[in-house]
Short mmCIF file of C-alpha atoms in Angstrom, two decimals:
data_model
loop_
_atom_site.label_atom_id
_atom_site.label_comp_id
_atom_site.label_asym_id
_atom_site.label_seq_id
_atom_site.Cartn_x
_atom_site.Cartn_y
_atom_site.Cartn_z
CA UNK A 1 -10.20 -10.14 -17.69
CA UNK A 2 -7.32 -9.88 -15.55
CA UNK A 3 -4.47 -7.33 -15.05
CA UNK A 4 -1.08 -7.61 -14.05
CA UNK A 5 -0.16 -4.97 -10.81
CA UNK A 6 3.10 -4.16 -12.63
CA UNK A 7 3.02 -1.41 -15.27
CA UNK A 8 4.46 1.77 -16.48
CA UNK A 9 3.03 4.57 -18.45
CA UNK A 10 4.51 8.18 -19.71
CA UNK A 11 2.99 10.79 -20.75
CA UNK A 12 4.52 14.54 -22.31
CA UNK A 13 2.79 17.87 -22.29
CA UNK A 14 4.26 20.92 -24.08
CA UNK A 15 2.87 24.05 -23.01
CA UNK A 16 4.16 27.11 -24.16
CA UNK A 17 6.53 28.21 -21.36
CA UNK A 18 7.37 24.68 -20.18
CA UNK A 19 7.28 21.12 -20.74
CA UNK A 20 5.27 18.93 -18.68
CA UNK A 21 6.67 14.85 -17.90
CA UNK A 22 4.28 12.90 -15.86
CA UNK A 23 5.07 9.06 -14.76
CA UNK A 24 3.52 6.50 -13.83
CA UNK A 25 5.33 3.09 -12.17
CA UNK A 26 3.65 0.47 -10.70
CA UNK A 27 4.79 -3.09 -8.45
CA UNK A 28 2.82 -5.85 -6.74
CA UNK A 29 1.70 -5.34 -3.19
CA UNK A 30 -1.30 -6.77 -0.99
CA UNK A 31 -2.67 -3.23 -0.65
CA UNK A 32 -2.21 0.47 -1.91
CA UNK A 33 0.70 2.01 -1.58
CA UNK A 34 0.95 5.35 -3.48
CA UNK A 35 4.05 7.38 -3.79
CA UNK A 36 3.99 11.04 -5.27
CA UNK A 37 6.79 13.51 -6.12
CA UNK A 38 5.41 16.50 -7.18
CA UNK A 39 6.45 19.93 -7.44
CA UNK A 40 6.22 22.18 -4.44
CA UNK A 41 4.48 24.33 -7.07
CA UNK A 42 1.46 22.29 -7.64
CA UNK A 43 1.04 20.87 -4.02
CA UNK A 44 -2.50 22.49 -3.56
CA UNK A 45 -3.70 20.04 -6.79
CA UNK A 46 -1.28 17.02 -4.87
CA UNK A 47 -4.66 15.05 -3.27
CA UNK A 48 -6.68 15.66 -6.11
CA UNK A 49 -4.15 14.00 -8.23
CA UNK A 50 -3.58 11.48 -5.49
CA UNK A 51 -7.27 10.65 -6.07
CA UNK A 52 -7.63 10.64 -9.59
CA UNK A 53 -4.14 8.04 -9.67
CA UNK A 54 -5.27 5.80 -6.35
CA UNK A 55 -8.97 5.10 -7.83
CA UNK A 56 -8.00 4.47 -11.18
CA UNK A 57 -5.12 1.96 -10.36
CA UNK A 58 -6.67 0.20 -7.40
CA UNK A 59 -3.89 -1.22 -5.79
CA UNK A 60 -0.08 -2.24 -5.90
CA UNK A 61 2.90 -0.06 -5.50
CA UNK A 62 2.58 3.14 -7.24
CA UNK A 63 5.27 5.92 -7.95
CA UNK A 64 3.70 8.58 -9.83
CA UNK A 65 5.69 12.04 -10.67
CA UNK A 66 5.57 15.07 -12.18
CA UNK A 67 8.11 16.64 -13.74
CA UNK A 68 8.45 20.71 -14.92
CA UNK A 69 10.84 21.81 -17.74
CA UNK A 70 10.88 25.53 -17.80
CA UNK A 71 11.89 26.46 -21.36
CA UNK A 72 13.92 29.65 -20.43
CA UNK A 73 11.47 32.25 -21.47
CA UNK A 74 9.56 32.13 -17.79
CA UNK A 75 10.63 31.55 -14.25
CA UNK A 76 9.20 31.60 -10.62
CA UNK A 77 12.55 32.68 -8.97
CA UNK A 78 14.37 35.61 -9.06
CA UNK A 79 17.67 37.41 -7.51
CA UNK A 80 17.09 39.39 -5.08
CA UNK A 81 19.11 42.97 -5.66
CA UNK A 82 18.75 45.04 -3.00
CA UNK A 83 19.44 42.10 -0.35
CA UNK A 84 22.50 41.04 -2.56
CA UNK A 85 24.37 44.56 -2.97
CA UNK A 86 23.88 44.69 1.06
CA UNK A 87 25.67 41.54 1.40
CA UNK A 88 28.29 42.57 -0.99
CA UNK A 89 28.31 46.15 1.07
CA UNK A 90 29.27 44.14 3.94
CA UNK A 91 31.56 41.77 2.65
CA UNK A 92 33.62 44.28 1.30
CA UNK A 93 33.72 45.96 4.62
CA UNK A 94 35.42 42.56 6.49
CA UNK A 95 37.75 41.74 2.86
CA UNK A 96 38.33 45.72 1.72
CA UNK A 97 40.59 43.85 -1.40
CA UNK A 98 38.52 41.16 -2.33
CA UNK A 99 37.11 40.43 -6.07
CA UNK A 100 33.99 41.64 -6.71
CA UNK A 101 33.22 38.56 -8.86
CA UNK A 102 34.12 36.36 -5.77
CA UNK A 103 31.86 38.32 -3.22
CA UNK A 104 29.12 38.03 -5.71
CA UNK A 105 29.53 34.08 -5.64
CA UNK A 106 29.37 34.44 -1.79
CA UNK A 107 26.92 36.73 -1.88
CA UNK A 108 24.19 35.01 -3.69
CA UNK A 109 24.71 31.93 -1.51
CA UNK A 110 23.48 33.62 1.43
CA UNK A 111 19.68 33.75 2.64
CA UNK A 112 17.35 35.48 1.25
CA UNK A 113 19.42 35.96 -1.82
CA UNK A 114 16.95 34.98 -4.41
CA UNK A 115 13.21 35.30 -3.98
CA UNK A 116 10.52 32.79 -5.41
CA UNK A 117 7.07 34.78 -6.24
CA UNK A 118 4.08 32.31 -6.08
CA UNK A 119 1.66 32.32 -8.55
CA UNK A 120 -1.61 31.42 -8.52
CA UNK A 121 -1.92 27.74 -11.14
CA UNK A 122 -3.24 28.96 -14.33
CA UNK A 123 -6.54 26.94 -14.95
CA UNK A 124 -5.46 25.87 -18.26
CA UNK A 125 -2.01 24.92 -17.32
CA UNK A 126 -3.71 22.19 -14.73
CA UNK A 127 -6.56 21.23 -17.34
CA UNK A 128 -3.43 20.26 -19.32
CA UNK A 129 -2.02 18.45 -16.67
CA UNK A 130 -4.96 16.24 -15.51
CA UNK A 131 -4.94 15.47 -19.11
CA UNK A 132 -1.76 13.97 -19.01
CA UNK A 133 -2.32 12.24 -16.35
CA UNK A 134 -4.96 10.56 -18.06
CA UNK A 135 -2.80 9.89 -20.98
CA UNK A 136 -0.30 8.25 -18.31
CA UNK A 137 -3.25 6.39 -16.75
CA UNK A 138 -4.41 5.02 -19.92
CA UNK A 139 -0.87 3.87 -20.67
CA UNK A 140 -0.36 2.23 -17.49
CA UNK A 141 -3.89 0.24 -17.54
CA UNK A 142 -2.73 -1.27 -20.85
CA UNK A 143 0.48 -2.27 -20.11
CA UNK A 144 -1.42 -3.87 -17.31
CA UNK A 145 -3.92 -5.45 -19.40
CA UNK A 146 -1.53 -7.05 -21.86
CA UNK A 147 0.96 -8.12 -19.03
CA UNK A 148 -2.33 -9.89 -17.57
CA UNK A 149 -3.18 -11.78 -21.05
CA UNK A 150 0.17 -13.21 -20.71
CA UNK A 151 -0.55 -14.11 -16.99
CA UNK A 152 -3.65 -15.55 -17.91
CA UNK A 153 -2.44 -17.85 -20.87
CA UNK A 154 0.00 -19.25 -18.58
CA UNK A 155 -2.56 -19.76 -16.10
CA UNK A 156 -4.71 -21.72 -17.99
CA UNK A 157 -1.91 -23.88 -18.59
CA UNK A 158 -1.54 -24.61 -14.94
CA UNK A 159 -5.28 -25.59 -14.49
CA UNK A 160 -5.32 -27.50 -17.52
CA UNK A 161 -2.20 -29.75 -16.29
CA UNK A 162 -4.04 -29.85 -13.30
CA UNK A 163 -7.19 -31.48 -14.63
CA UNK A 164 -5.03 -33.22 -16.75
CA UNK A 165 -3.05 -35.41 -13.39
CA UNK A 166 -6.83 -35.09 -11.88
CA UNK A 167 -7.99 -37.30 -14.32
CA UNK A 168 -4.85 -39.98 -13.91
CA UNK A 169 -5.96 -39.84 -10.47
CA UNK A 170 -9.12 -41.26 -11.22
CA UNK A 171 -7.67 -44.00 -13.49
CA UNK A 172 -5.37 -44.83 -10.55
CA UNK A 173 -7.97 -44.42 -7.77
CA UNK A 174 -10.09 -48.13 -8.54
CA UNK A 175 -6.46 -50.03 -8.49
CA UNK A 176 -5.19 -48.11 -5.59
CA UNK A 177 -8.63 -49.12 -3.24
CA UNK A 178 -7.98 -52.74 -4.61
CA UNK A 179 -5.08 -52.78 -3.83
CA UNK A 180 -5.84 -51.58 -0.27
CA UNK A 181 -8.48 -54.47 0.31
CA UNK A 182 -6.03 -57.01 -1.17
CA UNK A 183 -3.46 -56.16 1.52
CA UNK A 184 -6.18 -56.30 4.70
CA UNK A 185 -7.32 -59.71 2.97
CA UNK A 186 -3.66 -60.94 3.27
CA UNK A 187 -2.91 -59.26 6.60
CA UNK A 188 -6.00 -61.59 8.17
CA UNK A 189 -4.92 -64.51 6.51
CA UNK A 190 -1.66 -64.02 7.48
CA UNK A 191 -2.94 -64.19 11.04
CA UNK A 192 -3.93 -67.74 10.77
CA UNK A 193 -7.25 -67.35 12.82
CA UNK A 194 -10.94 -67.41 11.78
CA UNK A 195 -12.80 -64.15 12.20
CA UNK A 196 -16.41 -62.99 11.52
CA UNK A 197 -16.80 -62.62 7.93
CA UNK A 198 -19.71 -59.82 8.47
CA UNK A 199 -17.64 -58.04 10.78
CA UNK A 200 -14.96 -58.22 8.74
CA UNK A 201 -16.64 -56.70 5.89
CA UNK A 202 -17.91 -53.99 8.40
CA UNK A 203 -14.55 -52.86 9.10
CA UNK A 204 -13.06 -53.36 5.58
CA UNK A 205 -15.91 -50.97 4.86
CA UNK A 206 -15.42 -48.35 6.87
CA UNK A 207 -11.18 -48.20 6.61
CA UNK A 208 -11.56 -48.26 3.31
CA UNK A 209 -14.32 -44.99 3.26
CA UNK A 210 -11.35 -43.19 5.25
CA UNK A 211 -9.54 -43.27 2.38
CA UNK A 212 -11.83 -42.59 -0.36
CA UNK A 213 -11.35 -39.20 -2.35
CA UNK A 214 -14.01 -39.54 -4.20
CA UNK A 215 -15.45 -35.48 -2.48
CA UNK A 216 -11.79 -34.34 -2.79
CA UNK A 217 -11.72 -34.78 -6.63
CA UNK A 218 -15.44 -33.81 -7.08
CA UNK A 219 -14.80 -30.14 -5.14
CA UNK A 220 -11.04 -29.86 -6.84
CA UNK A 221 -13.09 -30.24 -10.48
CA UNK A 222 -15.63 -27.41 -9.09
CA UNK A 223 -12.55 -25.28 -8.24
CA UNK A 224 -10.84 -25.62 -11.23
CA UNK A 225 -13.88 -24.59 -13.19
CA UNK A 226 -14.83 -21.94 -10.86
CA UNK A 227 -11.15 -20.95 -11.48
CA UNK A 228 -11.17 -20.74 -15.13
CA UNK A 229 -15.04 -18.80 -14.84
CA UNK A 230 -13.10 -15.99 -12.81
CA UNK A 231 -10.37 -15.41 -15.30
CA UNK A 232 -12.93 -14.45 -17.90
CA UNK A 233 -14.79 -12.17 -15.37
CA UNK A 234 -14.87 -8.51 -16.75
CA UNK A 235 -13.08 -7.19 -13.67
CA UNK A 236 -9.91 -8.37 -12.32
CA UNK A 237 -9.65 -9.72 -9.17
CA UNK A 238 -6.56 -11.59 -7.85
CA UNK A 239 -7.78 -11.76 -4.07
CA UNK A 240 -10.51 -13.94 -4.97
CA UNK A 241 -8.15 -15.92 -7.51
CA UNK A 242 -5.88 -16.50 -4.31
CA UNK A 243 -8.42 -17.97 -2.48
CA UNK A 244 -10.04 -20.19 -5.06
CA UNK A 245 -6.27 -21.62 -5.31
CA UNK A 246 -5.82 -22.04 -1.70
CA UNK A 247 -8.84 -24.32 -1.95
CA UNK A 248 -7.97 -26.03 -4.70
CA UNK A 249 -4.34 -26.47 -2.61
CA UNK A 250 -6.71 -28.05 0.52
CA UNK A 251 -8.20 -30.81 -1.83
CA UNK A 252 -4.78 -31.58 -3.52
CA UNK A 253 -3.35 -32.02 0.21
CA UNK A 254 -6.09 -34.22 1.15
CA UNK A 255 -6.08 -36.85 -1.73
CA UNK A 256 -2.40 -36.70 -1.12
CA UNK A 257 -2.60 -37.74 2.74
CA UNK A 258 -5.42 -40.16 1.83
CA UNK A 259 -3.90 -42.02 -1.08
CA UNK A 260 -1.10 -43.95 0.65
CA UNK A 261 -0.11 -45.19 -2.92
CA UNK A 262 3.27 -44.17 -4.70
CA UNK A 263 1.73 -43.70 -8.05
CA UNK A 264 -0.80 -41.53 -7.28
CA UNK A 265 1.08 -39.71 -4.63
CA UNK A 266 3.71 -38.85 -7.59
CA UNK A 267 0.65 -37.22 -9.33
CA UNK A 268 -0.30 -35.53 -6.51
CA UNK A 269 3.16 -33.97 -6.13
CA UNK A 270 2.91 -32.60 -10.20
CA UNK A 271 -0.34 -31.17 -9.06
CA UNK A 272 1.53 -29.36 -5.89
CA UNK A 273 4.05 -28.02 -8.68
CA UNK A 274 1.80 -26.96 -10.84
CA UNK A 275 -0.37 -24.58 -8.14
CA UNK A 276 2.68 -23.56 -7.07
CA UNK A 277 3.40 -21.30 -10.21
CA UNK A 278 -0.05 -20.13 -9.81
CA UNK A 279 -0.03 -19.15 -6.20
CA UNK A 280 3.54 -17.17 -7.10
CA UNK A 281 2.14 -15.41 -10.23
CA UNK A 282 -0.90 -14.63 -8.58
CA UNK A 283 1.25 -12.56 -6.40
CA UNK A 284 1.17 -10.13 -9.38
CA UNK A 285 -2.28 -10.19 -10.31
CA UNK A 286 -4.51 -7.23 -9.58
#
């Protein structure tokens, strides 16, 4: 079963002095690469949620936040009076006729003005949490999952066209080696001279075994299968994909040097298309 590395998943906790938005975005990459914004309030829990996030996800580009909606009825900061009246004291002292509304404006933008008391994280405020974060992981390994069935479908499409042109290459590959010994035949004639007929053959022999294919198609059919097997795999795993298609790629480029005939060399350039679109979606594949 294979996943796609893209994904998003949401998940909302209402608690009841605040509400509770966590996120979850994810993008291809070769490796890991997780982002977190959360609140200055909750840094202590920040690697343990790293943790919980990075092993559950694996890899790809990963945004995950958390988001805090106080709902009025509780906050962490608070104005600080004595500190503000002294600024106010003073103020008044360099602008005697000021408004007292307008110092006040000044005032609280100063330092110091408002005060943020720290609170130790209630335990089952973060129980909550890590429970949405579930709910968020959950989400996101879904969306992955059905974003990989689609990925999947298409790539069985690919290999099947694949075997599909492999096979006309094996219809073509009798005529094409025929056709090869018919042209050395006429290029000796054409010469005019006698040569040895067993040395001939000798040499036919061996320039035509430098271009058989007959290995290239037998390991191509292995990869495709071995291909196909991996897709049904219970894990996902779009490294070793890659480098099954990178082989298969090798044996397409070899019966395409070794061919030196048009018709098959226009089937070897479907096949090229064809593991194109796999090497590009595989780019998305966890």
């Amino acid at each position: 079963m294979i996943k796609s590395m893209t994904g998003f998943g949401k998940s909302v906790t209402q608690l009841p002095s605040k509400k509770i938005t966590i996120e979850i975005k994810s993008l291809n990459s070769k490796s890991q690469d997780l982002n977190a914004r959360i609140p200055s309030f909750y840094r202590e829990k920040e690697l343990e949620l790293r943790n919980l996030v990075a092993q559950k996800l694996q890899r790809g580009k990963i945004d995950f936040s958390l988001y805090v909606e106080l709902n009025g009825e509780e906050t962490s900061t608070a104005i600080n009076t004595d500190v503000v009246r002294q600024y106010i004291k003073q103020l008044k002292a360099v602008t005697p006729h000021a408004d007292d509304v307008e110092l006040l404006k000044m005032a609280i933008r100063l330092p110091d003005a408002l005060k943020t008391e720290k609170d130790e994280i209630d335990e089952d405020e973060y129980q909550a949490i890590l429970k949405g974060v579930e709910e968020a992981l959950e989400s996101i390994d879904k969306y992955r999952a059905d974003e990989g069935q689609v990925l999947k479908e298409d790539f069985e499409l690919r290999v099947s066209n694949i075997s599909n042109y492999l096979d006309e290459v094996k219809k073509i590959d009798p005529e094409r080696m025929e056709g090869v010994r018919e042209r050395l035949n006429k290029a000796v004639a054409d010469l005019k001279t006698t040569v040895d007929e067993n040395r001939f053959e000798q040499e036919l022999t061996y320039y035509l075994e430098k271009y058989d294919i007959t290995e290239e198609k037998v390991r191509l059919r292995n990869h495709l299968e071995y291909f196909s097997k991996t897709l049904t795999s219970p894990q996902s795993n779009g490294k070793k994909l890659a480098f099954i298609s990178q082989e298969m790629g090798r044996e397409i480029n070899t019966i395409g040097s070794k061919s030196n005939y048009a018709p098959m060399q226009q089937v070897v350039v479907r096949m090229k298309d064809e593991l194109e679109k796999i090497k590009e979606q595989l780019l998305n594949v966890l």
